[in-house]
Amino acid sequence: MTETIKYEVDADGVALLTIDLPGASMNVFNAQLIQDLETCVDKVLNDDAVKGAVITSGKPSFLAGADLSMLGGDDLKADTPEAAFEQAFNLNRILRKIESGGKDVKTLAVEGTKPFAAAVNGLALGGGFELVLACHHRVCANDPKLSLGFPEVQVGLLPGAGGTQRLPRLIGIQNAAQPLMTGKNFNPMTAQGFGIVQEVVDAADVVAKAKDYVAKTSSAIAPWDKKGFKYPGGAGAMDPRSVQVFIGGNAMAQKQTQHNYPAVEAILSAVYEGSIVPFDTALRIETKYFMKLLSGPVSKNMIRTLFLNKQAVEKGSLRPAGFERKKVKRLGMLGAGLMGAGIAYVSAKVGIEVVLFDVSKDNAEKGKDYSRNLVEKGVSRGKVSKEKGDALLNNITTTDSYDDLADCDLIIEAVFEDADVKKSVTQATEAVIGKNIVFGSNTSTMPITGLAENFSRPHQFIGIHFFSPVDKMPLVEIIMGEKTDDETLALALDYVSQIKKTPMVVNDSRGFFTSRTFGTYVQEGYSMVQEGIKPALIENAGKMVGMPVGPLAVGDEVAIDLSYKVGMATRKALGDKYVPSPADGFVEKMMELERYGRKNGKGCYVYPEDGSRKYLWPDLTEHFPLADDQPDVEEVKARLLVRQAVEAARCFEEKVLIDASSGDVGAIFGIGFPPYTGGPFSYIDTVGVAEFVAEADRLAAAYGPRFTPPQLLRDMAANGETFYSKGNPQGRKAA
Amino acid sequence: MTEAYIYDAVRTPRGKGRKDGSLHEITPIQLATQVLEAIRDRNDLDTSYVEDVVLGCVSPVGEQGADIARVAALNADYAETTAGFQVNRFCASGLEATNIAAAKVMSGEADMAIGGGVEAMSRVPMGSDGGAWPVDPAVAHKLYFAPQGISADLIATKYGYSRDDVDSYAVESQKRAAKSWEENRFSKSIVPVKDVVGMTVLDHDELMRPETSMQSLGSLKPSFVDMGALGFDSVAIQKYPDIEKIIHVHHAGNSSGIVDGAAGILIGNKEIGEKLGLKPRARIKSMASIGSEPTIMLTGPSFAAEKALKKAGMAASDIDLYELNEAFASVVLRFMDALNVDHSKMNVCGGAIAMGHPLGATGAMILGTVLDELERSGKETALATLCIGAGMGTATIIERV
């Protein structure tokens, strides 16, 4: 018996190792479990009375991978590369012991070893899946929702305990490449189809079936330990089949990563190099690539922001203490346009009754059509049951009467971005709703404090800002007006959690955090067109720096006339304080040319009516003549990324943000800031604050004061400070 | 430095590089052997004076492996003292082999040597030798590897060659090749390939399609669209980010054909020619190889030509005839634009689009072709060059004596 694994031997001499981390909802590989696993494996191997073993879990899931908080941010603690290697290789070594019985390959090939079987009762990811693969026999519960796979690549790592070696040897390099490179999971049926698991049985029977195998098996050996083993589908640099896979894989990888995600390349390298050498050498090669990734900045940044901090905010780290957790039962949704319709859908989906209001019943019904379409699509694709789809639609009632909002326990407004419209809708709603009901606004541009003046209870007025398309975008930006109180914030966060979105909380400011930062990306693209930089170069640089699409393309999606309107409103509101941007001239010219973006089929791109692929408007360069000297793409990339990071840092300095981590999470999940950076603050840390300041100053000198770094960064650089430090994953506080 | 002279140039006809190609039944060692035998027999050569045989071969594995040059020399009953080695400069291997043979003469290492090449593409397919460049993920990523078809389409996109431009070029290549055969312009160099009982297996370039027209080419789909969509277009654009998208214009009809063949060129100093009673046909005036950007890969010839011209103290306009291997139509179009060379001076007898490109041999073949054409047309100087995998170029300038 160990702390994390229960060890029992039955009458047939079959040991049962039940992994059950005390006090945890899921099993993960931490230092204790790794140590206990080796203890138990040694016990099986050294006890002549034990025939073999079954490994299973005492929790609903099998094993969810490594404890990322153990990996995130910290380097391997070792004095020499050799010692670091032994540490990194530890789990690989133990899993190999399960497979080989600790025998050398020649003896193993002749004798085999004691059989180990995995009884996979629930999800097995990452290290958990690697443990399963190291067993000689794998029995899996027939739960279609059970996932087997390698999510490591999504946090910038590779499966470092034999995953890059066992899976390709088991199912061929071609079949293994995608799951390894993208983190795509198998379910039990597909896993069985590939021969990854030998048996798929009722969850209640997994242990019994696994025991049957062990009891009946006198000695076991992995296919790759048998003499004459050959990869299914070929291996290495000479077999035309594997050569094609690697050539194609290299191209696909570069298309996906734009050379920003070293894990994808490292996975391919581990698979390729590993396929040429004996298995034990291959495991060592895998560990070396794992160490390279672990010691680089990308995995640290991705683990911290995409995993640890995202999880933290989803678990309520932003929620003020002292308020009872509430559930929204009935949501009043004002405005049935694209945003309102989407918010209605995601709310109805989790069982909230939605009153979808618009100026006419017809408009409101059109908004509900958004949900009808999504439900229909889901049902036809078998993703949603008919009953669930119907229930979702039944949750949405449409109206053009304010009176129907009376019983709502939360109001969200998503009407036209016009101060007068907002005012009248807010006042009319307040007249009918309860005296303690929170009013949320989905405005993306208008300061919340100002909008709150339309409401007699400004402490219960809050920004709840969604992103389009609402059903796909994971982030919701909560904006605190000057007078918004903590209880209101708590309710807004409870609602965000209820609809399973990722929250961030910011203080009021024009454009808040996300729109403000995102706007700089588009504006910088426009500035460059205005300067005569080749549009294709700008667009490609956007993609190469890791943004989902180029600034001109995304500007077309948002709509150029909207940028113009927001710009005019900002100018009006700021008066003398408005700082003109070189992009203003671009936007004005496009307005003059009636090129508004995708909405009217013509913007920076041409959108052919036959639906064929959009292409850059050739006449763009007539209206904005090309400069004789075109910049290097690295300069264009720098402008697009640094500009956003400078704006994010200003938001931090102005305390629009609460801390670095919420800025990082919000930037990645809200506006597509490149995930490999870990967000703008992780990016500044990675570059080095002093180096970033120098780069921003250089760009400011060349292109204008919009690049000038805030004083905060200069001070941090002078004091040698960073946004994140050891043991502080939330990062620096803004306040 | 000693001058190096060309005394003879021979080549096999080019057979379709497929299982139904005429030369498919002939081993590559036989192709190389018959070329060496022809050089010996046409010149009544005492082979003990041939000090080295240098053969280009791009896939030197299997039956083309294990130093095919030395083995071919032995197999052709050359003197035991004739050494041999195989070189790989990808598509310029045959010209590089010739340049090495010439360099041996110029340096005084050898009085006489043979340069040439062999490739039986129907028997040892392209890529048979593997290689880190496209396959090893660390290398392919680092070098932004893209296949040559993508590179050729990138050249067309970057320099604005339309589908019509490349197709017109291809039609002209077919016309010129057909005319050259009609007029027996290749007869001086061609050595028909024979089988073991002495029957002639092939006596002409069998890939040619003289009936090729803009219409017939127009029906062909571009070959590299899928490959581009897979990811290589993106790879190329990451290296050339001012390009919005790659326009795919190349297909089998405007790219070099896959064929089998071999060629050899006899090179020696002045004294050995006099001693053996051989008449020099041309002098090697200069030679050059360069490296260029490897993703666009196929723009090297203009740089190699410029380097060779500089070494020769010449200008591009001093050259009477150019031979640039027609790997892809855009490669030749780009070269003519870069060096301002008129099409009437370029590949006047047609090229690899019509007759095929037996990788390791082509360099020696086009050098022989242009020498024959200089003599036929009474011109003086020629430059032969080829684009090369991984971004290189090799060039040789000759002048008649």
Coordinates of C-alpha atoms in Angstrom, one line a residue, chain A residues 182-599:
Chain A
T182 CA -2.9 18.4 -32.7
G183 CA -3.9 16.7 -29.5
K184 CA -6.9 15.2 -31.1
N185 CA -8.4 12.4 -28.9
F186 CA -9.5 8.9 -29.6
N187 CA -12.7 7.5 -28.2
P188 CA -12.8 3.8 -27.2
M189 CA -14.3 2.7 -30.5
T190 CA -11.8 4.4 -32.7
A191 CA -9.0 3.3 -30.3
Q192 CA -10.1 -0.3 -30.7
G193 CA -10.3 0.2 -34.5
F194 CA -6.7 1.2 -34.5
G195 CA -5.7 -1.6 -32.2
I196 CA -4.7 0.8 -29.4
V197 CA -7.0 -1.0 -27.0
Q198 CA -7.7 -4.7 -27.4
E199 CA -11.0 -4.9 -25.6
V200 CA -13.9 -2.4 -25.1
V201 CA -16.3 -3.6 -22.4
D202 CA -18.8 -2.3 -19.9
A203 CA -17.3 0.0 -17.4
A204 CA -18.1 -2.4 -14.6
D205 CA -16.1 -5.2 -16.3
V206 CA -12.8 -3.5 -17.2
V207 CA -10.9 -4.8 -14.1
A208 CA -12.3 -8.3 -14.4
K209 CA -11.5 -8.5 -18.1
A210 CA -8.0 -7.1 -17.5
K211 CA -7.5 -9.7 -14.8
D212 CA -8.6 -12.5 -17.1
Y213 CA -5.9 -11.5 -19.5
V214 CA -3.2 -11.4 -16.8
A215 CA -4.4 -14.7 -15.3
K216 CA -4.2 -16.4 -18.7
T217 CA -0.9 -14.9 -19.8
S218 CA 2.3 -16.5 -18.7
S219 CA 4.6 -14.0 -20.3
A220 CA 4.0 -10.8 -22.3
I221 CA 6.0 -8.7 -24.7
A222 CA 5.3 -5.5 -26.6
P223 CA 5.3 -5.9 -30.4
W224 CA 8.4 -3.6 -30.7
D225 CA 10.4 -5.8 -28.3
K226 CA 9.9 -8.8 -30.5
K227 CA 12.7 -9.8 -32.9
G228 CA 12.1 -8.5 -36.4
F229 CA 9.6 -5.8 -35.4
K230 CA 8.6 -3.5 -38.3
Y231 CA 6.5 -0.3 -38.1
P232 CA 3.1 -0.7 -39.6
G233 CA 3.3 1.6 -42.7
G234 CA 7.0 2.0 -42.7
A235 CA 9.5 4.1 -40.8
G236 CA 12.6 6.3 -41.2
A237 CA 14.1 8.2 -44.1
M238 CA 14.2 5.5 -46.7
D239 CA 10.7 3.9 -46.7
P240 CA 8.8 5.8 -49.4
R241 CA 5.6 5.5 -47.3
S242 CA 7.0 7.2 -44.1
V243 CA 9.0 9.6 -46.2
Q244 CA 5.8 10.9 -47.7
V245 CA 4.2 11.2 -44.3
F246 CA 7.2 13.2 -43.0
I247 CA 7.4 15.5 -46.1
G248 CA 3.6 16.2 -45.8
G249 CA 3.7 16.4 -42.1
N250 CA 6.5 19.0 -42.2
A251 CA 4.5 21.1 -44.6
M252 CA 1.3 20.9 -42.6
A253 CA 3.1 21.6 -39.4
Q254 CA 4.6 24.8 -40.8
K255 CA 1.3 25.9 -42.2
Q256 CA -0.3 25.4 -38.8
T257 CA 2.4 26.8 -36.6
Q258 CA 3.9 29.5 -38.8
H259 CA 7.1 28.5 -37.0
N260 CA 5.7 29.8 -33.7
Y261 CA 5.1 26.5 -31.9
P262 CA 8.2 24.5 -31.4
A263 CA 6.4 21.5 -29.9
V264 CA 4.9 20.5 -33.2
E265 CA 8.3 20.3 -34.9
A266 CA 9.8 18.6 -31.8
I267 CA 7.0 15.9 -31.9
L268 CA 7.8 15.3 -35.6
S269 CA 11.5 15.1 -34.8
A270 CA 11.0 12.7 -32.0
V271 CA 8.8 10.5 -34.1
Y272 CA 11.2 10.7 -37.1
E273 CA 14.4 10.1 -35.3
G274 CA 12.8 7.6 -33.0
S275 CA 11.7 5.6 -35.9
I276 CA 15.2 4.9 -37.1
V277 CA 16.8 3.6 -33.8
P278 CA 16.0 0.9 -31.3
F279 CA 13.2 1.6 -28.8
D280 CA 15.3 2.4 -25.8
T281 CA 17.4 4.9 -27.7
A282 CA 14.1 6.4 -29.1
L283 CA 12.8 7.0 -25.6
R284 CA 16.0 8.9 -24.7
I285 CA 15.7 11.0 -27.9
E286 CA 12.1 11.8 -27.0
T287 CA 13.1 12.9 -23.5
K288 CA 15.8 15.2 -25.0
Y289 CA 13.2 17.0 -27.2
F290 CA 10.9 17.1 -24.2
M291 CA 13.6 18.9 -22.1
K292 CA 14.2 21.4 -24.9
L293 CA 10.5 22.3 -24.9
L294 CA 10.3 22.4 -21.2
S295 CA 13.2 24.8 -20.9
G296 CA 11.9 27.1 -23.6
P297 CA 9.6 30.1 -23.0
V298 CA 6.7 28.8 -25.1
S299 CA 5.6 25.9 -22.9
K300 CA 6.0 27.9 -19.7
N301 CA 3.8 30.7 -21.1
M302 CA 1.2 28.4 -22.6
I303 CA 1.0 26.3 -19.4
R304 CA 0.6 29.4 -17.2
T305 CA -2.0 31.3 -19.3
L306 CA -3.8 28.6 -21.3
F307 CA -4.0 26.1 -18.5
L308 CA -3.3 27.3 -15.0
N309 CA -4.7 30.9 -15.2
K310 CA -7.6 30.0 -17.4
Q311 CA -8.6 27.3 -15.0
A312 CA -8.2 29.6 -12.1
V313 CA -10.6 32.2 -13.4
E314 CA -13.0 29.6 -14.4
K315 CA -12.9 28.2 -10.9
G316 CA -13.8 31.6 -9.5
S317 CA -10.5 33.3 -8.6
L318 CA -11.9 36.7 -9.7
R319 CA -15.1 36.3 -7.6
P320 CA -15.3 38.5 -4.5
A321 CA -15.8 36.5 -1.3
G322 CA -18.8 36.8 0.9
F323 CA -21.6 36.5 -1.5
E324 CA -23.8 33.5 -1.9
R325 CA -23.4 31.7 -5.2
K326 CA -26.4 32.4 -7.4
K327 CA -27.9 30.9 -10.5
V328 CA -29.7 33.0 -13.1
K329 CA -33.1 31.5 -13.8
R330 CA -34.6 34.0 -16.2
L331 CA -32.5 36.3 -18.4
G332 CA -33.9 39.4 -20.0
M333 CA -32.1 39.9 -23.3
L334 CA -32.5 43.3 -24.8
G335 CA -31.8 43.4 -28.5
A336 CA -32.0 40.4 -30.8
G337 CA -29.3 41.3 -33.2
L338 CA -26.3 39.1 -33.8
M339 CA -24.9 39.5 -30.3
G340 CA -28.3 39.3 -28.4
A341 CA -29.2 36.3 -30.4
G342 CA -26.0 34.6 -29.5
I343 CA -26.2 35.4 -25.9
A344 CA -29.8 34.1 -25.8
Y345 CA -28.5 30.8 -27.4
V346 CA -25.6 30.2 -25.0
S347 CA -27.9 31.0 -22.0
A348 CA -30.9 28.9 -23.1
K349 CA -28.4 26.1 -23.8
V350 CA -27.6 25.7 -20.1
G351 CA -31.3 25.9 -19.1
I352 CA -31.8 29.6 -18.4
E353 CA -35.2 30.9 -19.5
V354 CA -34.5 33.8 -21.9
V355 CA -36.9 36.6 -22.7
L356 CA -35.6 37.9 -26.0
F357 CA -36.8 41.4 -26.5
D358 CA -36.6 43.6 -29.6
V359 CA -38.6 46.6 -31.0
S360 CA -40.8 44.2 -32.9
K361 CA -41.8 40.6 -32.3
D362 CA -40.6 39.9 -35.8
N363 CA -37.1 41.1 -35.0
A364 CA -37.1 39.1 -31.8
E365 CA -38.1 36.0 -33.8
K366 CA -35.3 36.6 -36.2
G367 CA -33.0 36.6 -33.3
K368 CA -34.4 33.3 -32.1
D369 CA -33.8 31.9 -35.6
Y370 CA -30.1 32.0 -34.8
S371 CA -30.8 29.4 -32.1
R372 CA -33.1 27.5 -34.3
N373 CA -30.4 27.2 -37.0
L374 CA -27.7 26.1 -34.5
V375 CA -30.0 23.5 -33.0
E376 CA -31.1 22.2 -36.4
K377 CA -27.4 21.9 -37.4
G378 CA -26.5 20.2 -34.1
V379 CA -29.4 17.7 -34.4
S380 CA -28.7 16.9 -38.0
R381 CA -25.1 16.2 -37.2
G382 CA -26.0 14.1 -34.2
K383 CA -24.3 16.4 -31.8
V384 CA -27.5 17.3 -29.9
S385 CA -30.5 15.2 -29.2
K386 CA -33.8 16.3 -30.5
E387 CA -35.1 16.6 -26.9
K388 CA -32.3 18.8 -25.8
G389 CA -32.6 21.0 -28.9
D390 CA -36.3 21.4 -28.3
A391 CA -35.8 22.2 -24.6
L392 CA -33.2 24.9 -25.6
L393 CA -35.7 26.5 -28.0
N394 CA -38.5 26.3 -25.5
N395 CA -36.3 28.3 -23.1
I396 CA -36.4 31.3 -25.4
T397 CA -39.5 33.4 -25.6
T398 CA -39.7 36.4 -27.8
T399 CA -41.4 39.7 -27.2
D400 CA -41.6 43.4 -28.1
S401 CA -43.2 44.3 -24.7
Y402 CA -41.1 45.6 -21.8
D403 CA -43.7 44.1 -19.4
D404 CA -42.5 40.6 -20.2
L405 CA -39.1 41.5 -18.6
A406 CA -40.7 41.9 -15.2
D407 CA -39.7 38.6 -13.6
C408 CA -36.1 38.4 -15.0
D409 CA -33.3 38.1 -12.5
L410 CA -30.6 39.5 -14.8
I411 CA -30.9 41.9 -17.7
I412 CA -28.3 42.1 -20.5
E413 CA -28.6 44.9 -23.0
A414 CA -27.2 44.4 -26.6
V415 CA -28.9 47.1 -28.5
F416 CA -27.5 49.5 -31.1
E417 CA -24.3 51.3 -29.9
D418 CA -26.0 54.7 -29.7
A419 CA -26.1 56.7 -26.5
D420 CA -29.8 57.7 -26.9
V421 CA -31.0 54.3 -27.9
K422 CA -29.2 52.8 -24.9
K423 CA -30.7 55.4 -22.6
S424 CA -34.3 54.9 -23.6
V425 CA -34.0 51.1 -23.5
T426 CA -32.3 51.2 -20.1
Q427 CA -34.9 53.5 -18.6
A428 CA -37.9 51.6 -20.0
T429 CA -36.5 48.4 -18.7
E430 CA -35.8 49.7 -15.2
A431 CA -39.4 50.8 -15.0
V432 CA -40.6 47.2 -15.1
I433 CA -37.9 45.0 -13.5
G434 CA -37.4 44.2 -9.8
K435 CA -35.8 46.7 -7.5
N436 CA -32.7 44.6 -7.0
I437 CA -32.1 43.3 -10.4
V438 CA -28.7 43.7 -12.0
F439 CA -28.4 45.4 -15.4
G440 CA -25.6 44.3 -17.7
S441 CA -24.5 46.0 -20.9
N442 CA -22.8 44.2 -23.8
T443 CA -21.4 47.4 -25.2
S444 CA -18.0 47.0 -26.6
T445 CA -17.1 50.6 -26.8
M446 CA -19.1 52.9 -24.6
P447 CA -17.8 53.5 -21.0
I448 CA -19.9 51.7 -18.4
T449 CA -19.8 54.5 -15.9
G450 CA -21.5 56.8 -18.4
L451 CA -24.2 54.2 -19.4
A452 CA -24.8 53.6 -15.7
E453 CA -26.1 57.1 -15.4
N454 CA -29.2 55.9 -17.3
F455 CA -29.9 53.6 -14.4
S456 CA -31.0 54.7 -11.0
R457 CA -28.9 52.0 -9.3
P458 CA -25.5 52.4 -10.8
H459 CA -24.0 50.0 -8.2
Q460 CA -26.0 47.3 -9.9
F461 CA -25.0 48.3 -13.5
I462 CA -22.1 46.3 -15.0
G463 CA -20.5 45.6 -18.4
I464 CA -20.9 42.0 -19.6
H465 CA -19.1 42.0 -22.9
F466 CA -19.3 39.0 -25.3
F467 CA -17.3 38.3 -28.4
S468 CA -18.7 37.3 -31.8
P469 CA -19.6 34.6 -32.6
V470 CA -20.9 34.2 -29.1
D471 CA -21.4 30.4 -29.3
K472 CA -17.7 29.9 -30.3
M473 CA -15.8 32.6 -28.4
P474 CA -14.9 31.5 -24.9
L475 CA -14.2 34.9 -23.2
V476 CA -16.6 37.2 -21.5
E477 CA -15.2 40.6 -20.4
I478 CA -16.8 41.9 -17.2
I479 CA -16.5 45.7 -16.8
M480 CA -16.8 47.4 -13.5
G481 CA -18.3 50.9 -13.7
E482 CA -17.1 53.4 -11.1
K483 CA -19.9 52.5 -8.8
T484 CA -20.5 48.9 -9.6
D485 CA -20.4 46.9 -6.4
D486 CA -18.9 43.5 -5.6
E487 CA -22.2 41.8 -5.2
T488 CA -23.1 42.7 -8.8
L489 CA -19.7 41.5 -9.9
A490 CA -20.3 38.2 -8.1
L491 CA -23.6 37.7 -9.9
A492 CA -22.1 38.5 -13.3
L493 CA -19.3 36.0 -12.6
D494 CA -21.8 33.4 -11.5
Y495 CA -23.7 33.9 -14.7
V496 CA -20.5 33.6 -16.8
S497 CA -19.7 30.4 -15.0
Q498 CA -23.2 29.1 -15.5
I499 CA -22.9 29.5 -19.3
K500 CA -19.4 27.9 -19.2
K501 CA -17.4 30.8 -20.4
T502 CA -14.1 32.1 -19.3
P503 CA -14.3 35.5 -17.5
M504 CA -12.0 38.4 -17.2
V505 CA -12.7 41.5 -15.1
V506 CA -11.6 45.0 -16.0
N507 CA -12.2 48.5 -14.8
D508 CA -14.0 51.0 -17.0
S509 CA -12.2 52.7 -19.9
R510 CA -13.1 53.5 -23.5
G511 CA -12.9 50.2 -25.3
F512 CA -12.1 48.5 -21.9
F513 CA -9.2 46.1 -22.4
T514 CA -10.0 43.8 -25.3
S515 CA -11.5 46.2 -27.9
R516 CA -8.9 48.7 -27.1
T517 CA -6.0 46.3 -27.5
F518 CA -7.5 44.6 -30.5
G519 CA -8.3 47.9 -32.1
T520 CA -4.6 48.7 -32.2
Y521 CA -3.9 45.6 -34.3
V522 CA -6.4 46.7 -37.0
Q523 CA -5.3 50.3 -36.8
E524 CA -1.7 49.5 -37.2
G525 CA -2.5 47.4 -40.3
Y526 CA -4.4 50.4 -41.7
S527 CA -1.5 52.7 -40.8
M528 CA 0.8 50.6 -42.8
V529 CA -1.4 50.5 -45.8
Q530 CA -1.5 54.3 -45.6
E531 CA 2.3 54.3 -45.5
G532 CA 2.4 52.3 -48.7
I533 CA 3.4 48.9 -47.3
K534 CA 2.2 46.1 -49.5
P535 CA -1.1 44.8 -48.2
A536 CA -0.2 41.1 -48.7
L537 CA 2.9 41.7 -46.6
I538 CA 0.8 43.2 -43.8
E539 CA -1.6 40.3 -43.9
N540 CA 1.0 37.6 -44.0
A541 CA 2.9 39.3 -41.2
G542 CA -0.2 39.2 -39.1
K543 CA -0.6 35.5 -39.6
M544 CA 3.2 34.9 -39.2
V545 CA 3.2 36.6 -35.9
G546 CA 0.5 34.3 -34.7
M547 CA -2.7 36.2 -35.1
P548 CA -5.6 34.1 -36.4
V549 CA -6.1 36.4 -39.5
G550 CA -4.4 39.5 -40.9
P551 CA -5.4 42.9 -39.6
L552 CA -7.1 43.9 -42.9
A553 CA -9.1 40.8 -43.1
V554 CA -10.3 41.1 -39.5
G555 CA -11.0 44.8 -40.0
D556 CA -13.3 43.8 -42.9
E557 CA -15.1 41.4 -40.6
V558 CA -15.6 44.0 -37.9
A559 CA -16.6 46.5 -40.7
I560 CA -14.7 49.7 -41.6
D561 CA -17.7 51.9 -41.2
L562 CA -18.1 50.7 -37.7
S563 CA -14.4 51.6 -37.0
Y564 CA -15.3 55.0 -38.4
K565 CA -18.3 55.5 -36.2
V566 CA -16.4 54.4 -33.1
G567 CA -13.6 56.6 -34.1
M568 CA -15.9 59.6 -34.5
A569 CA -17.5 58.9 -31.2
T570 CA -14.1 58.7 -29.5
R571 CA -13.0 61.9 -31.1
K572 CA -16.2 63.6 -29.9
A573 CA -15.8 62.3 -26.4
L574 CA -12.1 63.0 -26.0
G575 CA -12.1 66.4 -27.7
D576 CA -8.7 67.9 -27.5
K577 CA -7.3 64.8 -25.9
Y578 CA -7.8 62.8 -29.0
V579 CA -4.5 61.6 -30.5
P580 CA -4.9 61.3 -34.3
S581 CA -3.7 58.1 -35.8
P582 CA -2.3 57.6 -39.4
A583 CA -5.1 55.0 -39.7
D584 CA -7.7 57.8 -39.6
G585 CA -6.9 58.8 -43.1
F586 CA -7.2 55.3 -44.3
V587 CA -10.6 54.8 -42.7
E588 CA -11.9 58.1 -44.1
K589 CA -10.7 57.2 -47.6
M590 CA -12.4 53.8 -47.4
M591 CA -15.6 55.5 -46.2
E592 CA -15.4 57.8 -49.2
L593 CA -15.0 54.8 -51.4
E594 CA -17.9 53.0 -49.7
R595 CA -15.7 50.1 -48.9
Y596 CA -17.1 48.9 -45.5
G597 CA -15.9 45.4 -45.4
R598 CA -17.5 42.0 -45.8
K599 CA -20.9 43.4 -45.0

